[in-house]
Amino acid sequence: MGIISAIQQRLGGDAVITPGPAMDPYLSERRGLFAGRPARAVVRPADTGAVAAVMELAAAHGVGVVPRGGNTGLCGGAAAADHSDVVILSLERLNRIRRVDADNFTLTAEAGCLLSDLQAAAAESGRLFPLSYAAENDCQIGGNLATNAGGMNVLRYGNARDLALGLEVVLADGRIWDGLRSLRKDNSGYDLKDLFIGAEGTLGIITAVTLKLFPPVRERATAIVGLDSAEAAVSLFGRLRADSGDTITSCELMGREPLSLAITHTPDCHEPLAASYPWYLLVDLTSSATGAGLAQRLEQALSGAMRGMGDYRIAADPAMAADFWRLRNSIPGAQKGAGASIKNDVSVPVADIPAFIDAASSAVIDACPGVRPCPFGHIGDGNIHFNLTRPTAMTDAAFLAQWAPLTRRVHDIAMAYAGSFAAEHGVGQLKPQEVARLKSPVEQDLMRRLKTALDPDDRLNPGKVVPPADGPPSAG
Amino acid sequence: MGIISAIQQRLGGDAVITPGPAMDPYLSERRGLFAGRPARAVVRPADTGAVAAVMELAAAHGVGVVPRGGNTGLCGGAAAADHSDVVILSLERLNRIRRVDADNFTLTAEAGCLLSDLQAAAAESGRLFPLSYAAENDCQIGGNLATNAGGMNVLRYGNARDLALGLEVVLADGRIWDGLRSLRKDNSGYDLKDLFIGAEGTLGIITAVTLKLFPPVRERATAIVGLDSAEAAVSLFGRLRADSGDTITSCELMGREPLSLAITHTPDCHEPLAASYPWYLLVDLTSSATGAGLAQRLEQALSGAMRGMGDYRIAADPAMAADFWRLRNSIPGAQKGAGASIKNDVSVPVADIPAFIDAASSAVIDACPGVRPCPFGHIGDGNIHFNLTRPTAMTDAAFLAQWAPLTRRVHDIAMAYAGSFAAEHGVGQLKPQEVARLKSPVEQDLMRRLKTALDPDDRLNPGKVVPPADGPPSAG
């Protein structure tokens, strides 16, 4: 009996989709770089035991398994790799919220739950689940954890990793590790949980998680600040952290170029300050206390810190705050209006952001005259979306042909500042070659040892994250 | 040439201490349970390269290595295990602070730096390094990380793990992994850092770390609250988290029994409230903002939450706050005044603390009539020091003879509440048998696979943390 029949027998026929039109949506992939690659079948287990059964059968039949969440990833982690012989395992039916415990500030949910459903369940219990980003209505918490997703609130609440207290994981051989704890302190052995988080399904399949909750936000204050230099933005950020009592939830840096694109290409996006500045910060303070006086505190901190440099405006009401945020959130769409763009997902130490932006801008302009760097991103996380908009005189196709060399240049500069070439989107199948090119041999060896220890036959998401030991040193 | 001569040749003679009086201090161990066990030599490398050389030589000569920090651990992790043939590797000479970067809110230091020296270096740069506990003048940051130490500020700032952005680690074969990053976001591969943190030197030797810093505390408010039940304490904690804008830094629960011991046995410890209550909470709010109005906020939150139940007092000045804290900090010493005590380092989900204390108290009183449970600890972390003071009519020796059975009972009950039998002190050589008895076979197998992947010949801190595969299921 083949693996497909075996899975059908164990899970029931309706849990298996064989090649054909019904399978097509499961072969799509957001960027379209790896879309449509074939799989033997898509399996849709309904509970953890069924996931374990699939892994047992995959081991018995020597077939790889690609776990798939909400398909919002940007590195092809949930699509089959080239020439691989795999089953796609969709977690979408593991969508139960098992428990919300307000007194313990925790929520336990299955991997296939939509992020927005978890946010809503927490809110119903008078709590906040702070993970948040544009894809929150489509992405699943299992994928958020597998990729250690970040988002808008990392500065205050951390990445997905920091929000997970415990996991349930199905291992390569089909055993289930029940590490679904809700403890704040547990030093009773190795930290297994953090090994699976961010491993993109290559070490085990996360089937459930216990998450930290927080008191809900009851007060918010928003400001936009115009500044003469990125250095001034870094130092203002440090001062605001202190003076705001560390109530900063978001601190977004925007260059003038991306802000201009947003204003030009988006309805309802307007110049936020009387004059134009080379750099902008968008700052949100939040508190769970009522009467926290955040707007006043922000005014005091900004007037003290700025002393005549630049300019700022504090949102007088939620509508004005929404106007400020529309500028930031319109940047990715507005870039499309200006032609093709090349995206870089890099991070550097916060204090090195200005030097990194200078060096990377010079390098890409040198390599591609006329290119328009559009740096923006999460300054407090050192995570800059160093996006490049095509030169006005170049075609989209000619510009996109330079993706690999331009991206490599930006990665090299990020690494020179002890940064990362994969800050928040992960590695997937887009960047294993950069892992091979840019990580030390010791670190690659450690990664391979862990992969071999937990998935010796390479069944779990083959071709992702870990470069082959004998792979070419540079190709991506 | 033997290993000792080889190390002397590589590191210089003054880096090696051979058996004799000069070695004795390095064989001590705080609890005295494992003190004095012999070692071939104590080696004191002065830099990371020398640590790597020791590991290379240990591998070549087939000798185990026990890394040793400030020797303040409570589970014998830094002492030789029984019948082992080891070299003790003291990190004390790796004591340089490599860099403080205030703009990046980071500090990079070597493993042998004293915790209090790091706190001071951060303060000099206008920043806070929040890790803090009683042993801070003696313990070393490498040991803090190896044991994932907790302390008084976990509620707000997390355990040692949460404060580390990057590590430098010497591996079992003497290679150096340079993971000394200071990034807030990095999803470029497996999370190696967290594998070494909390592994108590069994997977690698941490030689340096980059730590997170925070804005300094500029305002503080302290209150002591008397309550009728532990349930009321849990629910007050949740309410205070929200109403204080999550500015709670400490929230300590104390039973009446330990408070009475502190008042009876310690000078300058006085009844804090007009009446006596079965339970007390000691609450600290802190903020880096000036004019945060914390005392007023605490008053408002407590008057709103209590509504006539129990009683509370907000410290009018720092001296009164110190009086309140003296009660809490005197408990361990005061327990000694009342005779021998048996300590349990357990955690449970926060909401289950009252039920756990009830069940554990009944169980130990049943097993040892007259025993006096003295529960106190970090309520927000679910980490209760469920200490047992001997019955007044029993000798210390007779009581201490019951350590193993009483501790096992308490561990069993913690596990029944999905808790931990090693919340913050780690496993060391005190509790590997409890790992064998209480962790699932799958989890033990995962731990062994990781140990084998990174230290196949069992050179790193042999006999610690991971129970032998064929060990007895119960002996500790």
mmCIF file with all atom_site columns, C-alpha atoms in Angstrom, chain A residues 101 103-105 127 147-148 150-151 154 156 159 161 171 173 175-178 181-192 194-195 198-200 202-203 213-215 218 234 237-238 241-246 287-289 292 297 347-351 378 380-381 383 418-424 426-427 435 439 442-443 445-447 449-451 453-454 456 465-466, chain B residues 101 103-105 127 147-148 150-151 154 156 159 161 171 173 175-178 181-192 194-195 198-200 202-203 213-215 218 234 237-238 241-246 287-289 292 297 347-351 378 380-381 383 418-424 426-427 435 439 442-443 445-447 449-451 453-454 456 465-466:
data_model
loop_
_atom_site.group_PDB
_atom_site.id
_atom_site.type_symbol
_atom_site.label_atom_id
_atom_site.label_alt_id
_atom_site.label_comp_id
_atom_site.label_asym_id
_atom_site.label_entity_id
_atom_site.label_seq_id
_atom_site.pdbx_PDB_ins_code
_atom_site.Cartn_x
_atom_site.Cartn_y
_atom_site.Cartn_z
_atom_site.occupancy
_atom_site.B_iso_or_equiv
_atom_site.pdbx_formal_charge
_atom_site.auth_seq_id
_atom_site.auth_comp_id
_atom_site.auth_asym_id
_atom_site.auth_atom_id
_atom_site.pdbx_PDB_model_num
ATOM 1   C CA . ASP A 1 101 ? -7.015 31.420 31.627 1.00 0.00 ? 101 ASP A CA 1
ATOM 2   C CA . ASP A 1 103 ? -5.958 34.736 36.060 1.00 0.00 ? 103 ASP A CA 1
ATOM 3   C CA . ASN A 1 104 ? -2.863 33.018 34.703 1.00 0.00 ? 104 ASN A CA 1
ATOM 4   C CA . PHE A 1 105 ? -2.607 35.465 31.776 1.00 0.00 ? 105 PHE A CA 1
ATOM 5   C CA . ARG A 1 127 ? -6.739 40.374 28.170 1.00 0.00 ? 127 ARG A CA 1
ATOM 6   C CA . THR A 1 147 ? 8.862  31.521 11.710 1.00 0.00 ? 147 THR A CA 1
ATOM 7   C CA . ASN A 1 148 ? 9.182  33.434 15.018 1.00 0.00 ? 148 ASN A CA 1
ATOM 8   C CA . GLY A 1 150 ? 7.676  39.808 14.692 1.00 0.00 ? 150 GLY A CA 1
ATOM 9   C CA . GLY A 1 151 ? 5.332  42.636 13.810 1.00 0.00 ? 151 GLY A CA 1
ATOM 10  C CA . VAL A 1 154 ? 7.969  43.688 19.230 1.00 0.00 ? 154 VAL A CA 1
ATOM 11  C CA . ARG A 1 156 ? 7.182  46.196 23.966 1.00 0.00 ? 156 ARG A CA 1
ATOM 12  C CA . ASN A 1 159 ? 8.657  38.343 18.925 1.00 0.00 ? 159 ASN A CA 1
ATOM 13  C CA . ARG A 1 161 ? 9.129  33.342 20.630 1.00 0.00 ? 161 ARG A CA 1
ATOM 14  C CA . LEU A 1 171 ? 8.429  14.766 16.080 1.00 0.00 ? 171 LEU A CA 1
ATOM 15  C CA . ASP A 1 173 ? 9.104  9.756  13.962 1.00 0.00 ? 173 ASP A CA 1
ATOM 16  C CA . ARG A 1 175 ? 6.017  10.749 18.688 1.00 0.00 ? 175 ARG A CA 1
ATOM 17  C CA . ILE A 1 176 ? 4.307  13.642 20.454 1.00 0.00 ? 176 ILE A CA 1
ATOM 18  C CA . TRP A 1 177 ? 6.277  15.888 22.795 1.00 0.00 ? 177 TRP A CA 1
ATOM 19  C CA . ASP A 1 178 ? 3.878  17.385 25.321 1.00 0.00 ? 178 ASP A CA 1
ATOM 20  C CA . ARG A 1 181 ? 3.342  24.242 30.032 1.00 0.00 ? 181 ARG A CA 1
ATOM 21  C CA . SER A 1 182 ? 2.149  27.598 31.203 1.00 0.00 ? 182 SER A CA 1
ATOM 22  C CA . LEU A 1 183 ? 5.011  28.280 33.604 1.00 0.00 ? 183 LEU A CA 1
ATOM 23  C CA . ARG A 1 184 ? 6.983  31.504 33.916 1.00 0.00 ? 184 ARG A CA 1
ATOM 24  C CA . LYS A 1 185 ? 9.891  29.656 35.487 1.00 0.00 ? 185 LYS A CA 1
ATOM 25  C CA . ASP A 1 186 ? 11.052 26.159 34.676 1.00 0.00 ? 186 ASP A CA 1
ATOM 26  C CA . ASN A 1 187 ? 14.699 25.144 34.815 1.00 0.00 ? 187 ASN A CA 1
ATOM 27  C CA . SER A 1 188 ? 14.127 21.408 34.914 1.00 0.00 ? 188 SER A CA 1
ATOM 28  C CA . GLY A 1 189 ? 16.047 20.557 31.750 1.00 0.00 ? 189 GLY A CA 1
ATOM 29  C CA . TYR A 1 190 ? 17.079 21.784 28.319 1.00 0.00 ? 190 TYR A CA 1
ATOM 30  C CA . ASP A 1 191 ? 15.077 24.503 26.615 1.00 0.00 ? 191 ASP A CA 1
ATOM 31  C CA . LEU A 1 192 ? 13.363 22.368 23.976 1.00 0.00 ? 192 LEU A CA 1
ATOM 32  C CA . ASP A 1 194 ? 12.906 27.492 21.686 1.00 0.00 ? 194 ASP A CA 1
ATOM 33  C CA . LEU A 1 195 ? 14.521 24.938 19.418 1.00 0.00 ? 195 LEU A CA 1
ATOM 34  C CA . GLY A 1 198 ? 11.805 29.651 14.437 1.00 0.00 ? 198 GLY A CA 1
ATOM 35  C CA . ALA A 1 199 ? 12.911 26.309 12.955 1.00 0.00 ? 199 ALA A CA 1
ATOM 36  C CA . GLU A 1 200 ? 10.253 26.598 10.218 1.00 0.00 ? 200 GLU A CA 1
ATOM 37  C CA . THR A 1 202 ? 12.376 21.444 10.013 1.00 0.00 ? 202 THR A CA 1
ATOM 38  C CA . LEU A 1 203 ? 12.799 19.994 13.531 1.00 0.00 ? 203 LEU A CA 1
ATOM 39  C CA . LEU A 1 213 ? -1.471 37.310 27.662 1.00 0.00 ? 213 LEU A CA 1
ATOM 40  C CA . PHE A 1 214 ? -1.229 40.878 28.970 1.00 0.00 ? 214 PHE A CA 1
ATOM 41  C CA . PRO A 1 215 ? -3.535 43.497 30.453 1.00 0.00 ? 215 PRO A CA 1
ATOM 42  C CA . ARG A 1 218 ? -6.724 51.388 27.923 1.00 0.00 ? 218 ARG A CA 1
ATOM 43  C CA . VAL A 1 234 ? 18.303 56.792 17.350 1.00 0.00 ? 234 VAL A CA 1
ATOM 44  C CA . PHE A 1 237 ? 14.349 56.733 20.659 1.00 0.00 ? 237 PHE A CA 1
ATOM 45  C CA . GLY A 1 238 ? 16.649 56.061 23.636 1.00 0.00 ? 238 GLY A CA 1
ATOM 46  C CA . ARG A 1 241 ? 12.206 54.872 26.149 1.00 0.00 ? 241 ARG A CA 1
ATOM 47  C CA . ALA A 1 242 ? 13.412 56.313 29.430 1.00 0.00 ? 242 ALA A CA 1
ATOM 48  C CA . ASP A 1 243 ? 11.171 59.358 29.681 1.00 0.00 ? 243 ASP A CA 1
ATOM 49  C CA . SER A 1 244 ? 8.015  57.468 28.745 1.00 0.00 ? 244 SER A CA 1
ATOM 50  C CA . GLY A 1 245 ? 8.553  54.904 31.496 1.00 0.00 ? 245 GLY A CA 1
ATOM 51  C CA . ASP A 1 246 ? 9.166  52.315 28.781 1.00 0.00 ? 246 ASP A CA 1
ATOM 52  C CA . SER A 1 287 ? -0.763 51.718 28.902 1.00 0.00 ? 287 SER A CA 1
ATOM 53  C CA . SER A 1 288 ? -3.217 49.380 30.562 1.00 0.00 ? 288 SER A CA 1
ATOM 54  C CA . ALA A 1 289 ? -3.823 52.004 33.259 1.00 0.00 ? 289 ALA A CA 1
ATOM 55  C CA . ALA A 1 292 ? -1.847 57.304 32.668 1.00 0.00 ? 292 ALA A CA 1
ATOM 56  C CA . ARG A 1 297 ? 4.060  62.548 29.068 1.00 0.00 ? 297 ARG A CA 1
ATOM 57  C CA . SER A 1 347 ? 18.595 43.940 11.092 1.00 0.00 ? 347 SER A CA 1
ATOM 58  C CA . VAL A 1 348 ? 21.575 45.624 12.742 1.00 0.00 ? 348 VAL A CA 1
ATOM 59  C CA . PRO A 1 349 ? 22.251 46.854 16.284 1.00 0.00 ? 349 PRO A CA 1
ATOM 60  C CA . VAL A 1 350 ? 19.997 49.861 16.914 1.00 0.00 ? 350 VAL A CA 1
ATOM 61  C CA . ALA A 1 351 ? 22.908 52.263 17.305 1.00 0.00 ? 351 ALA A CA 1
ATOM 62  C CA . HIS A 1 378 ? 11.137 49.214 13.406 1.00 0.00 ? 378 HIS A CA 1
ATOM 63  C CA . GLY A 1 380 ? 13.730 49.920 18.312 1.00 0.00 ? 380 GLY A CA 1
ATOM 64  C CA . ASP A 1 381 ? 14.251 46.420 16.925 1.00 0.00 ? 381 ASP A CA 1
ATOM 65  C CA . ASN A 1 383 ? 14.943 46.000 11.852 1.00 0.00 ? 383 ASN A CA 1
ATOM 66  C CA . ALA A 1 418 ? 27.136 42.306 12.999 1.00 0.00 ? 418 ALA A CA 1
ATOM 67  C CA . GLY A 1 419 ? 23.586 42.223 11.704 1.00 0.00 ? 419 GLY A CA 1
ATOM 68  C CA . SER A 1 420 ? 21.265 39.615 10.219 1.00 0.00 ? 420 SER A CA 1
ATOM 69  C CA . PHE A 1 421 ? 20.365 38.832 6.603  1.00 0.00 ? 421 PHE A CA 1
ATOM 70  C CA . ALA A 1 422 ? 17.040 37.352 7.740  1.00 0.00 ? 422 ALA A CA 1
ATOM 71  C CA . ALA A 1 423 ? 15.624 39.506 10.509 1.00 0.00 ? 423 ALA A CA 1
ATOM 72  C CA . GLU A 1 424 ? 11.957 38.571 10.662 1.00 0.00 ? 424 GLU A CA 1
ATOM 73  C CA . GLY A 1 426 ? 13.021 33.616 8.134  1.00 0.00 ? 426 GLY A CA 1
ATOM 74  C CA . VAL A 1 427 ? 15.058 31.510 5.729  1.00 0.00 ? 427 VAL A CA 1
ATOM 75  C CA . VAL A 1 435 ? 23.099 30.723 5.383  1.00 0.00 ? 435 VAL A CA 1
ATOM 76  C CA . LYS A 1 439 ? 27.184 31.966 8.621  1.00 0.00 ? 439 LYS A CA 1
ATOM 77  C CA . VAL A 1 442 ? 30.894 26.334 13.298 1.00 0.00 ? 442 VAL A CA 1
ATOM 78  C CA . GLU A 1 443 ? 27.354 27.695 13.315 1.00 0.00 ? 443 GLU A CA 1
ATOM 79  C CA . ASP A 1 445 ? 27.799 22.606 11.781 1.00 0.00 ? 445 ASP A CA 1
ATOM 80  C CA . LEU A 1 446 ? 25.767 23.191 14.961 1.00 0.00 ? 446 LEU A CA 1
ATOM 81  C CA . MET A 1 447 ? 22.609 23.629 12.891 1.00 0.00 ? 447 MET A CA 1
ATOM 82  C CA . ARG A 1 449 ? 23.971 18.492 14.231 1.00 0.00 ? 449 ARG A CA 1
ATOM 83  C CA . LEU A 1 450 ? 20.611 19.597 15.624 1.00 0.00 ? 450 LEU A CA 1
ATOM 84  C CA . LYS A 1 451 ? 18.829 18.710 12.383 1.00 0.00 ? 451 LYS A CA 1
ATOM 85  C CA . ALA A 1 453 ? 19.651 14.746 16.094 1.00 0.00 ? 453 ALA A CA 1
ATOM 86  C CA . LEU A 1 454 ? 15.939 15.446 15.659 1.00 0.00 ? 454 LEU A CA 1
ATOM 87  C CA . PRO A 1 456 ? 17.992 12.118 10.947 1.00 0.00 ? 456 PRO A CA 1
ATOM 88  C CA . VAL A 1 465 ? 16.619 26.550 6.436  1.00 0.00 ? 465 VAL A CA 1
ATOM 89  C CA . VAL A 1 466 ? 19.679 24.261 6.665  1.00 0.00 ? 466 VAL A CA 1
ATOM 90  C CA . ASP B 1 101 ? 26.558 50.559 24.311 1.00 0.00 ? 101 ASP B CA 1
ATOM 91  C CA . ASP B 1 103 ? 22.338 53.814 22.519 1.00 0.00 ? 103 ASP B CA 1
ATOM 92  C CA . ASN B 1 104 ? 21.840 50.154 21.705 1.00 0.00 ? 104 ASN B CA 1
ATOM 93  C CA . PHE B 1 105 ? 20.779 49.341 25.287 1.00 0.00 ? 105 PHE B CA 1
ATOM 94  C CA . ARG B 1 127 ? 21.139 52.285 32.056 1.00 0.00 ? 127 ARG B CA 1
ATOM 95  C CA . THR B 1 147 ? 21.444 28.161 35.271 1.00 0.00 ? 147 THR B CA 1
ATOM 96  C CA . ASN B 1 148 ? 18.998 30.662 33.737 1.00 0.00 ? 148 ASN B CA 1
ATOM 97  C CA . GLY B 1 150 ? 15.659 34.287 38.080 1.00 0.00 ? 150 GLY B CA 1
ATOM 98  C CA . GLY B 1 151 ? 15.519 36.640 41.034 1.00 0.00 ? 151 GLY B CA 1
ATOM 99  C CA . VAL B 1 154 ? 11.535 38.383 36.736 1.00 0.00 ? 154 VAL B CA 1
ATOM 100 C CA . ARG B 1 156 ? 9.010  42.741 34.766 1.00 0.00 ? 156 ARG B CA 1
ATOM 101 C CA . ASN B 1 159 ? 14.870 35.408 33.711 1.00 0.00 ? 159 ASN B CA 1
ATOM 102 C CA . ARG B 1 161 ? 17.528 33.887 29.379 1.00 0.00 ? 161 ARG B CA 1
ATOM 103 C CA . LEU B 1 171 ? 32.125 23.689 22.394 1.00 0.00 ? 171 LEU B CA 1
ATOM 104 C CA . ASP B 1 173 ? 35.739 19.817 20.958 1.00 0.00 ? 173 ASP B CA 1
ATOM 105 C CA . ARG B 1 175 ? 35.799 25.108 18.751 1.00 0.00 ? 175 ARG B CA 1
ATOM 106 C CA . ILE B 1 176 ? 34.433 28.574 19.537 1.00 0.00 ? 176 ILE B CA 1
ATOM 107 C CA . TRP B 1 177 ? 30.918 29.527 18.467 1.00 0.00 ? 177 TRP B CA 1
ATOM 108 C CA . ASP B 1 178 ? 30.775 33.287 18.057 1.00 0.00 ? 178 ASP B CA 1
ATOM 109 C CA . ARG B 1 181 ? 25.084 39.348 18.526 1.00 0.00 ? 181 ARG B CA 1
ATOM 110 C CA . SER B 1 182 ? 23.222 42.314 19.868 1.00 0.00 ? 182 SER B CA 1
ATOM 111 C CA . LEU B 1 183 ? 20.172 42.014 17.624 1.00 0.00 ? 183 LEU B CA 1
ATOM 112 C CA . ARG B 1 184 ? 16.552 42.229 18.697 1.00 0.00 ? 184 ARG B CA 1
ATOM 113 C CA . LYS B 1 185 ? 15.455 40.317 15.611 1.00 0.00 ? 185 LYS B CA 1
ATOM 114 C CA . ASP B 1 186 ? 17.334 37.532 13.908 1.00 0.00 ? 186 ASP B CA 1
ATOM 115 C CA . ASN B 1 187 ? 15.560 34.637 12.200 1.00 0.00 ? 187 ASN B CA 1
ATOM 116 C CA . SER B 1 188 ? 18.504 33.462 10.123 1.00 0.00 ? 188 SER B CA 1
ATOM 117 C CA . GLY B 1 189 ? 18.687 29.932 11.535 1.00 0.00 ? 189 GLY B CA 1
ATOM 118 C CA . TYR B 1 190 ? 18.118 27.778 14.605 1.00 0.00 ? 190 TYR B CA 1
ATOM 119 C CA . ASP B 1 191 ? 18.038 29.371 18.030 1.00 0.00 ? 191 ASP B CA 1
ATOM 120 C CA . LEU B 1 192 ? 21.382 28.108 19.308 1.00 0.00 ? 192 LEU B CA 1
ATOM 121 C CA . ASP B 1 194 ? 18.773 29.339 24.157 1.00 0.00 ? 194 ASP B CA 1
ATOM 122 C CA . LEU B 1 195 ? 20.103 25.814 23.990 1.00 0.00 ? 195 LEU B CA 1
ATOM 123 C CA . GLY B 1 198 ? 20.017 26.871 31.287 1.00 0.00 ? 198 GLY B CA 1
ATOM 124 C CA . ALA B 1 199 ? 22.008 23.796 30.196 1.00 0.00 ? 199 ALA B CA 1
ATOM 125 C CA . GLU B 1 200 ? 24.337 24.196 33.194 1.00 0.00 ? 200 GLU B CA 1
ATOM 126 C CA . THR B 1 202 ? 26.556 20.369 29.795 1.00 0.00 ? 202 THR B CA 1
ATOM 127 C CA . LEU B 1 203 ? 26.309 21.467 26.142 1.00 0.00 ? 203 LEU B CA 1
ATOM 128 C CA . LEU B 1 213 ? 19.900 47.006 29.203 1.00 0.00 ? 213 LEU B CA 1
ATOM 129 C CA . PHE B 1 214 ? 16.908 49.137 30.204 1.00 0.00 ? 214 PHE B CA 1
ATOM 130 C CA . PRO B 1 215 ? 16.214 52.725 31.201 1.00 0.00 ? 215 PRO B CA 1
ATOM 131 C CA . ARG B 1 218 ? 13.592 56.896 38.602 1.00 0.00 ? 218 ARG B CA 1
ATOM 132 C CA . VAL B 1 234 ? -3.872 35.852 42.879 1.00 0.00 ? 234 VAL B CA 1
ATOM 133 C CA . PHE B 1 237 ? -2.119 40.448 41.400 1.00 0.00 ? 237 PHE B CA 1
ATOM 134 C CA . GLY B 1 238 ? -4.022 40.285 38.078 1.00 0.00 ? 238 GLY B CA 1
ATOM 135 C CA . ARG B 1 241 ? -0.938 44.288 36.692 1.00 0.00 ? 241 ARG B CA 1
ATOM 136 C CA . ALA B 1 242 ? -3.655 45.961 34.669 1.00 0.00 ? 242 ALA B CA 1
ATOM 137 C CA . ASP B 1 243 ? -4.329 48.993 36.867 1.00 0.00 ? 243 ASP B CA 1
ATOM 138 C CA . SER B 1 244 ? -0.663 49.821 37.350 1.00 0.00 ? 244 SER B CA 1
ATOM 139 C CA . GLY B 1 245 ? -0.022 49.924 33.610 1.00 0.00 ? 245 GLY B CA 1
ATOM 140 C CA . ASP B 1 246 ? 2.126  46.808 34.021 1.00 0.00 ? 246 ASP B CA 1
ATOM 141 C CA . SER B 1 287 ? 9.123  53.487 36.362 1.00 0.00 ? 287 SER B CA 1
ATOM 142 C CA . SER B 1 288 ? 11.909 55.116 34.419 1.00 0.00 ? 288 SER B CA 1
ATOM 143 C CA . ALA B 1 289 ? 9.747  58.232 34.019 1.00 0.00 ? 289 ALA B CA 1
ATOM 144 C CA . ALA B 1 292 ? 4.923  58.836 36.979 1.00 0.00 ? 292 ALA B CA 1
ATOM 145 C CA . ARG B 1 297 ? -1.628 54.953 41.163 1.00 0.00 ? 297 ARG B CA 1
ATOM 146 C CA . SER B 1 347 ? 6.545  26.446 40.186 1.00 0.00 ? 347 SER B CA 1
ATOM 147 C CA . VAL B 1 348 ? 2.949  26.073 39.058 1.00 0.00 ? 348 VAL B CA 1
ATOM 148 C CA . PRO B 1 349 ? 0.662  28.172 36.855 1.00 0.00 ? 349 PRO B CA 1
ATOM 149 C CA . VAL B 1 350 ? -0.091 31.417 38.738 1.00 0.00 ? 350 VAL B CA 1
ATOM 150 C CA . ALA B 1 351 ? -3.804 30.680 39.015 1.00 0.00 ? 351 ALA B CA 1
ATOM 151 C CA . HIS B 1 378 ? 7.231  35.234 43.520 1.00 0.00 ? 378 HIS B CA 1
ATOM 152 C CA . GLY B 1 380 ? 3.652  36.584 39.446 1.00 0.00 ? 380 GLY B CA 1
ATOM 153 C CA . ASP B 1 381 ? 6.093  33.908 38.334 1.00 0.00 ? 381 ASP B CA 1
ATOM 154 C CA . ASN B 1 383 ? 7.350  30.308 41.792 1.00 0.00 ? 383 ASN B CA 1
ATOM 155 C CA . ALA B 1 418 ? 1.471  20.929 35.397 1.00 0.00 ? 418 ALA B CA 1
ATOM 156 C CA . GLY B 1 419 ? 4.240  22.616 37.333 1.00 0.00 ? 419 GLY B CA 1
ATOM 157 C CA . SER B 1 420 ? 8.008  22.236 37.618 1.00 0.00 ? 420 SER B CA 1
ATOM 158 C CA . PHE B 1 421 ? 10.151 20.435 40.193 1.00 0.00 ? 421 PHE B CA 1
ATOM 159 C CA . ALA B 1 422 ? 13.079 22.748 39.384 1.00 0.00 ? 422 ALA B CA 1
ATOM 160 C CA . ALA B 1 423 ? 11.758 26.251 38.906 1.00 0.00 ? 423 ALA B CA 1
ATOM 161 C CA . GLU B 1 424 ? 14.800 28.466 39.255 1.00 0.00 ? 424 GLU B CA 1
ATOM 162 C CA . GLY B 1 426 ? 18.227 24.129 38.056 1.00 0.00 ? 426 GLY B CA 1
ATOM 163 C CA . VAL B 1 427 ? 18.995 20.414 38.128 1.00 0.00 ? 427 VAL B CA 1
ATOM 164 C CA . VAL B 1 435 ? 14.290 14.312 35.706 1.00 0.00 ? 435 VAL B CA 1
ATOM 165 C CA . LYS B 1 439 ? 9.810  13.882 32.799 1.00 0.00 ? 439 LYS B CA 1
ATOM 166 C CA . VAL B 1 442 ? 9.953  11.540 24.941 1.00 0.00 ? 442 VAL B CA 1
ATOM 167 C CA . GLU B 1 443 ? 11.361 14.605 26.707 1.00 0.00 ? 443 GLU B CA 1
ATOM 168 C CA . ASP B 1 445 ? 15.020 11.201 24.824 1.00 0.00 ? 445 ASP B CA 1
ATOM 169 C CA . LEU B 1 446 ? 15.073 14.693 23.280 1.00 0.00 ? 446 LEU B CA 1
ATOM 170 C CA . MET B 1 447 ? 17.455 15.881 26.011 1.00 0.00 ? 447 MET B CA 1
ATOM 171 C CA . ARG B 1 449 ? 19.733 13.477 21.638 1.00 0.00 ? 449 ARG B CA 1
ATOM 172 C CA . LEU B 1 450 ? 20.810 17.071 22.143 1.00 0.00 ? 450 LEU B CA 1
ATOM 173 C CA . LYS B 1 451 ? 23.509 16.072 24.609 1.00 0.00 ? 451 LYS B CA 1
ATOM 174 C CA . ALA B 1 453 ? 24.691 15.914 19.253 1.00 0.00 ? 453 ALA B CA 1
ATOM 175 C CA . LEU B 1 454 ? 26.782 18.542 21.033 1.00 0.00 ? 454 LEU B CA 1
ATOM 176 C CA . PRO B 1 456 ? 29.045 12.953 22.159 1.00 0.00 ? 456 PRO B CA 1
ATOM 177 C CA . VAL B 1 465 ? 21.193 17.590 34.320 1.00 0.00 ? 465 VAL B CA 1
ATOM 178 C CA . VAL B 1 466 ? 20.683 14.613 31.966 1.00 0.00 ? 466 VAL B CA 1
#
